[in-house]
Amino acid sequence: MIGIADYDELRIIYNTYYSQPLNGEGEYTWFEYIPEATLNMDDGTVPLVVTLHGNGNDARIQGETTGWVELAAEENFIVVSPEWQDTVTDSETGEEGPNFFNCDGLEGDKLIEWIEMLEEKYPQIDTSRIYITGLSAGGSASSLYGVKYSDVFAAVGAVSASGLDKEELAEIAEDYDGGDVAYMYICGDHDFFGMISVDGSSTNSYQVGENLYMQMVDSNVDMFSFIQSYQKINGLEVSETYDMSLNEYYGIQLDDEQWITLGIKDTLEGTLSNDNGVIMKFAAIKDQAHWNYKPEATYMWEFFENYQRDTETGELIYVNSNDSTDITADDATTDDKTTTTDTTQSTVSTVKTSDDSYFILPVAAMISATGAYFCIKKKKTKV
């Protein structure tokens, strides 16, 4: 499930850029995964997926272990993986240090400036179908950027994301007046930070003392505020707190809740809908740790495909793939239980206008099968 893609076999053009200027300034690093066929496609027809790595990780690993590259070869969209972090907190000293590539980071507005550069470089990119996803700290940043730059991104996918950026997101949500933002959150029930269950009851996370687990000592692990912020900006009733009797992982009432098999793992999924259709989706994967899982890419892509962004008005466009008529705000229903996508019958409708103390553990770091390190930190940890 984490094998590296064979670019020649997939007919993927792999472009690497190290310490390159952006509009004549700075030194930035990023990686492009471009299906050869997309370069011969019409302008404005190719989706773009931006994937953000976890804290201090190698952006190449994020590009190569997620399943997005293989899927891009099948579906003809472009994948890019930037070094987005400007600095990384050192797990031993607590000081801010350089990122993995010792370059400038494509954070915040710089990320958007970089995407605009990509749009000029590759006119084939469909600016209404730009999606952002990320792992861990990258998933948290994706959750923030999806709202902060909602006129750019059509949908957001967060994987094993801590609540690192929850305060800034909540602040934006208070006065948000943009279009709806489609949001998917995926996490494993064996994540060592313990984001789920959201009440902090997981005993599958790192145990840091007697009856004491990682999520109990690091306030940034809690991601429930993400749920509340996305409920608010999407016109849903905002959950005051979690109720674990409603859902054992996310503590809210989900529509169409069911167990499915994702790859080889049992997964509990469910959705939330506003007046215009499904706008949020949650998945909890059994026996999945804090890392990428390739079947997630296809699963997330099937969610992303339902949404486009009107880049002129900021409105979210809902692509109904299983009906020959448009769904409008007046006649939309929330009981559509179809889970398959038939792109030959797609119709479009408008949805909406508009750190730093550290906790020393006996195990200081975890090494994944790909050799990536995860640092264990207390308070204000970037995960």
Coordinates of C-alpha atoms in Angstrom, one line a residue:
M1 CA 0.0 0.0 0.0
I2 CA 3.0 2.4 0.1
G3 CA 5.1 1.2 -2.9
I4 CA 6.7 3.9 -5.0
A5 CA 5.1 4.7 -8.4
D6 CA 6.9 3.7 -11.6
Y7 CA 6.8 7.0 -13.6
D8 CA 7.9 5.4 -16.9
E9 CA 5.2 2.7 -16.7
L10 CA 2.6 5.3 -15.7
R11 CA 3.8 7.7 -18.4
I12 CA 4.1 10.4 -15.8
I13 CA 6.5 13.4 -16.3
Y14 CA 8.2 13.9 -12.9
N15 CA 9.6 17.5 -12.6
T16 CA 11.7 18.5 -9.7
Y17 CA 12.5 22.0 -8.7
Y18 CA 15.0 22.8 -5.9
S19 CA 15.5 26.3 -4.5
Q20 CA 13.8 28.1 -7.4
P21 CA 12.7 31.7 -7.3
L22 CA 9.0 32.5 -7.5
N23 CA 8.4 35.7 -9.5
G24 CA 12.0 36.6 -9.1
E25 CA 12.2 36.2 -5.3
G26 CA 13.0 33.5 -2.7
E27 CA 14.1 29.9 -3.0
Y28 CA 11.3 27.4 -3.2
T29 CA 11.2 23.6 -3.8
W30 CA 8.4 21.6 -5.3
F31 CA 7.6 18.5 -7.3
E32 CA 5.3 18.0 -10.2
Y33 CA 3.7 14.8 -11.4
I34 CA 2.2 15.3 -14.8
P35 CA 0.5 12.6 -16.9
E36 CA 1.9 13.0 -20.5
A37 CA -1.6 12.9 -21.9
T38 CA -2.6 16.1 -20.0
L39 CA -0.1 18.2 -22.0
N40 CA -2.1 17.5 -25.1
M41 CA -5.5 18.3 -23.6
D42 CA -7.4 21.5 -24.2
D43 CA -6.7 24.5 -22.0
G44 CA -8.8 24.7 -18.8
T45 CA -9.7 21.0 -18.8
V46 CA -7.2 19.4 -16.4
P47 CA -7.8 19.3 -12.6
L48 CA -5.0 20.0 -10.2
V49 CA -4.4 18.3 -6.8
V50 CA -2.1 20.0 -4.3
T51 CA -0.9 17.7 -1.6
L52 CA 0.9 18.9 1.6
H53 CA 3.3 16.8 3.6
G54 CA 3.4 16.3 7.3
N55 CA 5.5 18.3 9.7
G56 CA 9.2 18.3 8.7
N57 CA 8.6 15.6 6.2
D58 CA 10.0 15.2 2.6
A59 CA 7.6 16.5 0.0
R60 CA 8.7 13.8 -2.3
I61 CA 7.5 11.1 0.1
Q62 CA 4.1 12.9 0.3
G63 CA 3.8 12.8 -3.5
E64 CA 4.9 9.3 -3.9
T65 CA 3.2 7.4 -1.1
T66 CA -0.3 8.8 -1.2
G67 CA -1.7 7.0 -4.3
W68 CA -2.3 10.3 -6.0
V69 CA 0.3 9.8 -8.7
E70 CA -1.1 6.5 -9.8
L71 CA -4.6 7.8 -9.8
A72 CA -3.5 10.9 -11.8
A73 CA -2.2 8.6 -14.5
E74 CA -5.7 7.0 -14.7
E75 CA -7.8 10.1 -14.4
N76 CA -5.6 12.6 -16.2
F77 CA -5.1 15.3 -13.6
I78 CA -1.9 17.0 -12.3
V79 CA -0.5 16.4 -8.9
V80 CA 2.0 18.8 -7.2
S81 CA 3.8 18.4 -3.8
P82 CA 5.5 21.6 -2.5
E83 CA 7.8 22.2 0.4
W84 CA 5.1 24.3 2.1
Q85 CA 6.5 24.8 5.6
D86 CA 8.7 27.8 6.1
T87 CA 10.2 26.6 9.3
V88 CA 9.9 23.4 11.4
T89 CA 10.0 23.2 15.2
D90 CA 12.9 21.1 16.5
S91 CA 11.6 18.4 18.8
E92 CA 14.7 18.5 21.1
T93 CA 15.3 22.2 21.5
G94 CA 11.9 23.7 20.8
E95 CA 13.5 26.2 18.4
E96 CA 12.4 27.0 14.9
G97 CA 14.7 25.6 12.3
P98 CA 14.8 25.0 8.5
N99 CA 12.4 22.8 6.7
F100 CA 13.5 19.5 5.1
F101 CA 15.1 21.2 2.0
N102 CA 16.4 24.2 3.8
C103 CA 14.6 26.6 1.5
D104 CA 11.7 29.1 1.7
G105 CA 8.3 27.6 2.4
L106 CA 5.2 27.9 0.2
E107 CA 2.9 28.8 3.1
G108 CA -0.3 30.9 2.9
D109 CA -0.3 33.6 0.3
K110 CA 2.9 32.2 -1.2
L111 CA 1.1 28.9 -1.9
I112 CA -1.5 30.8 -3.8
E113 CA 1.1 32.8 -5.7
W114 CA 2.8 29.5 -6.7
I115 CA -0.5 28.0 -7.9
E116 CA -1.1 31.1 -10.1
M117 CA 2.4 30.5 -11.5
L118 CA 1.4 26.8 -12.3
E119 CA -1.8 28.0 -14.0
E120 CA 0.3 30.2 -16.3
K121 CA 2.9 27.5 -16.9
Y122 CA 0.2 24.8 -17.6
P123 CA -2.8 26.5 -19.2
Q124 CA -4.4 23.1 -19.4
I125 CA -5.2 23.4 -15.6
D126 CA -8.9 23.9 -15.0
T127 CA -9.0 26.7 -12.4
S128 CA -12.4 25.6 -11.2
R129 CA -11.1 22.2 -10.2
I130 CA -8.2 22.8 -7.9
Y131 CA -8.2 20.7 -4.8
I132 CA -6.0 20.6 -1.7
T133 CA -5.2 17.7 0.6
G134 CA -2.5 16.9 3.1
L135 CA -1.3 14.6 5.8
S136 CA -1.0 15.5 9.5
A137 CA 0.2 19.2 9.7
G138 CA -0.4 19.3 6.0
G139 CA -4.0 18.2 6.6
S140 CA -4.4 20.9 9.2
A141 CA -3.0 23.5 6.8
S142 CA -5.3 22.2 4.0
S143 CA -8.3 22.6 6.4
L144 CA -7.3 26.2 6.9
Y145 CA -6.4 27.1 3.4
G146 CA -9.6 25.6 1.9
V147 CA -11.6 28.3 3.8
K148 CA -9.0 31.1 3.8
Y149 CA -8.7 30.8 0.0
S150 CA -12.1 29.4 -0.8
D151 CA -12.1 31.2 -4.1
V152 CA -9.2 29.0 -5.2
F153 CA -10.0 25.5 -3.9
A154 CA -13.1 23.5 -4.9
A155 CA -12.7 21.0 -2.1
V156 CA -10.5 20.0 0.8
G157 CA -9.3 16.6 2.0
A158 CA -7.6 16.2 5.4
V159 CA -5.8 13.0 6.4
S160 CA -4.8 12.4 10.0
A161 CA -4.9 16.1 10.6
S162 CA -4.4 17.5 14.1
G163 CA -6.2 20.7 15.1
L164 CA -3.0 22.8 14.7
D165 CA -4.7 25.5 12.7
K166 CA -8.1 25.3 14.4
E167 CA -8.0 28.7 16.1
E168 CA -7.3 30.7 12.9
L169 CA -9.9 28.7 11.1
A170 CA -12.5 29.3 13.8
E171 CA -11.7 33.0 13.7
I172 CA -12.3 33.1 9.9
A173 CA -15.5 31.0 10.2
E174 CA -17.0 33.6 12.6
D175 CA -17.4 36.2 9.8
Y176 CA -17.2 34.0 6.8
D177 CA -19.2 35.1 3.8
G178 CA -17.8 33.1 0.9
G179 CA -19.1 30.1 -0.9
D180 CA -19.6 26.6 0.6
V181 CA -16.4 24.6 1.1
A182 CA -16.6 20.8 0.5
Y183 CA -14.6 19.0 3.3
M184 CA -13.5 15.4 3.8
Y185 CA -11.7 14.3 6.9
I186 CA -10.1 10.8 7.2
C187 CA -8.3 9.4 10.2
G188 CA -7.2 6.0 11.4
D189 CA -8.3 4.6 14.8
H190 CA -4.7 3.7 15.5
D191 CA -3.3 7.1 14.9
F192 CA -0.6 7.7 17.5
F193 CA -1.7 11.2 18.2
G194 CA -5.3 10.1 18.9
M195 CA -7.4 12.6 16.9
I196 CA -10.2 10.0 17.0
S197 CA -12.2 9.3 19.0
V198 CA -12.8 13.1 19.3
D199 CA -13.5 12.8 23.1
G200 CA -9.8 11.9 23.6
S201 CA -10.6 8.3 24.7
S202 CA -8.4 6.4 22.3
T203 CA -6.0 4.0 23.9
N204 CA -4.3 3.3 20.6
S205 CA -2.3 6.5 20.7
Y206 CA 1.1 7.0 22.4
Q207 CA 0.9 6.3 26.1
V208 CA 3.0 8.9 27.9
G209 CA 2.2 7.8 31.5
E210 CA -0.1 5.7 33.5
N211 CA -3.6 6.2 32.0
L212 CA -2.2 9.1 30.1
Y213 CA -2.1 9.4 26.3
M214 CA -0.8 11.8 23.8
Q215 CA -4.0 13.6 23.1
M216 CA -4.3 14.3 26.8
V217 CA -1.1 16.3 26.9
D218 CA -1.1 18.0 23.5
S219 CA -4.0 20.5 23.0
N220 CA -3.3 20.7 19.3
V221 CA -4.4 17.1 18.8
D222 CA -8.1 18.0 19.3
M223 CA -9.6 18.6 15.9
F224 CA -13.3 18.9 16.8
S225 CA -13.2 22.6 16.2
F226 CA -12.5 21.8 12.5
I227 CA -15.9 20.1 12.4
Q228 CA -17.6 23.0 14.0
S229 CA -16.0 25.6 11.7
Y230 CA -16.9 23.7 8.6
Q231 CA -20.5 23.2 9.9
K232 CA -20.7 27.0 10.4
I233 CA -19.4 28.1 7.0
N234 CA -21.5 25.5 5.2
G235 CA -24.8 26.7 6.8
L236 CA -25.2 23.6 9.0
E237 CA -26.3 23.4 12.6
V238 CA -23.1 23.7 14.6
S239 CA -22.5 21.0 17.2
E240 CA -22.0 22.6 20.6
T241 CA -19.9 19.6 21.7
Y242 CA -19.4 15.9 20.8
D243 CA -21.9 13.2 21.7
M244 CA -20.1 9.8 21.4
S245 CA -23.5 8.0 21.4
L246 CA -24.1 9.5 17.9
N247 CA -20.9 8.3 16.3
E248 CA -18.1 6.4 18.1
Y249 CA -15.3 8.3 16.3
Y250 CA -16.6 11.8 15.5
G251 CA -19.3 12.4 18.1
I252 CA -21.9 13.9 15.7
Q253 CA -24.9 12.5 13.9
L254 CA -23.9 11.6 10.3
D255 CA -26.1 10.8 7.4
D256 CA -25.8 7.6 5.5
E257 CA -23.5 6.1 8.1
Q258 CA -22.2 2.7 7.1
W259 CA -19.2 0.4 7.3
I260 CA -17.3 -0.1 4.0
T261 CA -14.1 -1.8 3.0
L262 CA -11.5 0.7 1.9
G263 CA -8.7 -1.2 0.3
I264 CA -8.4 -4.0 2.8
K265 CA -9.5 -2.1 5.9
D266 CA -12.9 -1.7 7.5
T267 CA -14.0 1.9 7.5
L268 CA -16.9 3.7 9.0
E269 CA -18.1 6.6 6.8
G270 CA -20.8 9.2 7.0
T271 CA -21.8 12.6 5.5
L272 CA -23.3 15.9 6.4
S273 CA -25.5 17.8 4.0
N274 CA -26.9 21.3 3.8
D275 CA -29.9 22.4 1.7
N276 CA -27.9 21.8 -1.5
G277 CA -26.5 18.3 -0.9
V278 CA -23.6 16.5 0.7
I279 CA -20.9 19.0 1.7
M280 CA -18.9 17.1 4.4
K281 CA -17.7 13.5 4.6
F282 CA -16.0 11.7 7.4
A283 CA -14.2 8.3 7.5
A284 CA -12.6 6.4 10.3
I285 CA -10.3 3.6 9.2
K286 CA -9.8 0.6 11.4
D287 CA -6.2 -0.4 12.3
Q288 CA -4.8 2.6 10.4
A289 CA -1.9 4.5 11.9
H290 CA -0.6 8.1 11.3
W291 CA 0.4 7.8 7.7
N292 CA -0.8 7.8 4.1
Y293 CA -2.9 4.9 2.8
K294 CA -3.1 4.7 -0.9
P295 CA -6.7 3.7 -1.2
E296 CA -7.6 7.0 0.3
A297 CA -6.7 8.8 -2.9
T298 CA -9.4 7.2 -5.0
Y299 CA -11.8 7.5 -2.1
M300 CA -11.1 11.2 -1.8
W301 CA -11.1 11.8 -5.5
E302 CA -14.6 10.4 -5.8
F303 CA -15.6 13.1 -3.3
F304 CA -13.6 15.9 -5.0
E305 CA -15.2 15.2 -8.3
N306 CA -18.6 16.3 -7.0
Y307 CA -17.4 19.9 -6.7
Q308 CA -16.1 22.8 -8.8
R309 CA -15.5 26.5 -7.9
D310 CA -16.8 29.4 -9.8
T311 CA -13.7 31.5 -9.8
E312 CA -15.5 34.7 -10.7
T313 CA -18.2 34.6 -8.0
G314 CA -16.6 32.3 -5.5
E315 CA -19.7 30.1 -5.6
L316 CA -19.3 26.3 -5.1
I317 CA -20.7 24.3 -8.0
Y318 CA -22.1 20.9 -7.1
V319 CA -21.7 18.3 -9.9
N320 CA -24.5 15.8 -9.6
S321 CA -23.2 12.8 -11.4
N322 CA -26.3 10.6 -11.2
D323 CA -29.2 12.8 -12.3
S324 CA -30.1 14.3 -15.6
T325 CA -31.5 17.4 -14.0
D326 CA -29.8 20.2 -12.1
I327 CA -30.2 20.4 -8.4
T328 CA -30.8 23.9 -7.2
A329 CA -30.9 25.4 -3.7
D330 CA -34.7 25.3 -3.9
D331 CA -35.2 21.6 -4.8
A332 CA -32.1 20.0 -3.3
T333 CA -32.6 17.1 -0.9
T334 CA -30.2 15.5 1.6
D335 CA -31.2 11.9 1.2
D336 CA -29.1 11.0 -1.9
K337 CA -27.4 7.7 -1.0
T338 CA -25.7 7.0 -4.3
T339 CA -22.0 6.4 -3.8
T340 CA -20.9 5.8 -7.4
T341 CA -19.9 8.4 -10.0
D342 CA -20.9 8.3 -13.6
T343 CA -19.0 11.1 -15.3
T344 CA -20.9 10.6 -18.6
Q345 CA -24.1 12.1 -17.0
S346 CA -22.6 15.0 -15.0
T347 CA -24.8 18.0 -14.5
V348 CA -23.8 21.2 -12.7
S349 CA -25.6 23.4 -10.2
T350 CA -24.6 26.3 -7.9
V351 CA -24.6 25.5 -4.2
K352 CA -23.9 28.8 -2.5
T353 CA -22.9 32.4 -3.1
S354 CA -21.5 34.4 -1.4
D355 CA 4.7 25.9 20.0
D356 CA 6.0 25.2 22.5
S357 CA 7.1 22.8 25.2
Y358 CA 8.1 19.2 24.6
F359 CA 7.4 15.9 26.2
I360 CA 10.2 13.4 26.2
L361 CA 9.0 9.8 25.7
P362 CA 10.9 6.5 25.9
V363 CA 10.3 6.3 22.2
A364 CA 11.5 9.6 20.8
A365 CA 10.6 9.0 17.1
M366 CA 8.7 6.6 14.9
I367 CA 10.1 5.5 11.6
S368 CA 7.7 4.5 8.9
A369 CA 8.3 1.9 6.3
T370 CA 9.5 4.7 4.0
G371 CA 12.0 6.1 6.5
A372 CA 10.0 9.2 7.5
Y373 CA 10.4 10.4 11.1
F374 CA 7.6 11.6 13.3
C375 CA 8.7 13.7 16.3
I376 CA 6.7 13.4 19.5
K377 CA 6.0 16.8 21.1
K378 CA 3.9 18.4 23.9
K379 CA 1.8 21.5 23.4
K380 CA 1.6 23.4 20.2
T381 CA 3.0 20.5 18.3
K382 CA 3.0 20.5 14.5
V383 CA 2.0 17.0 13.6

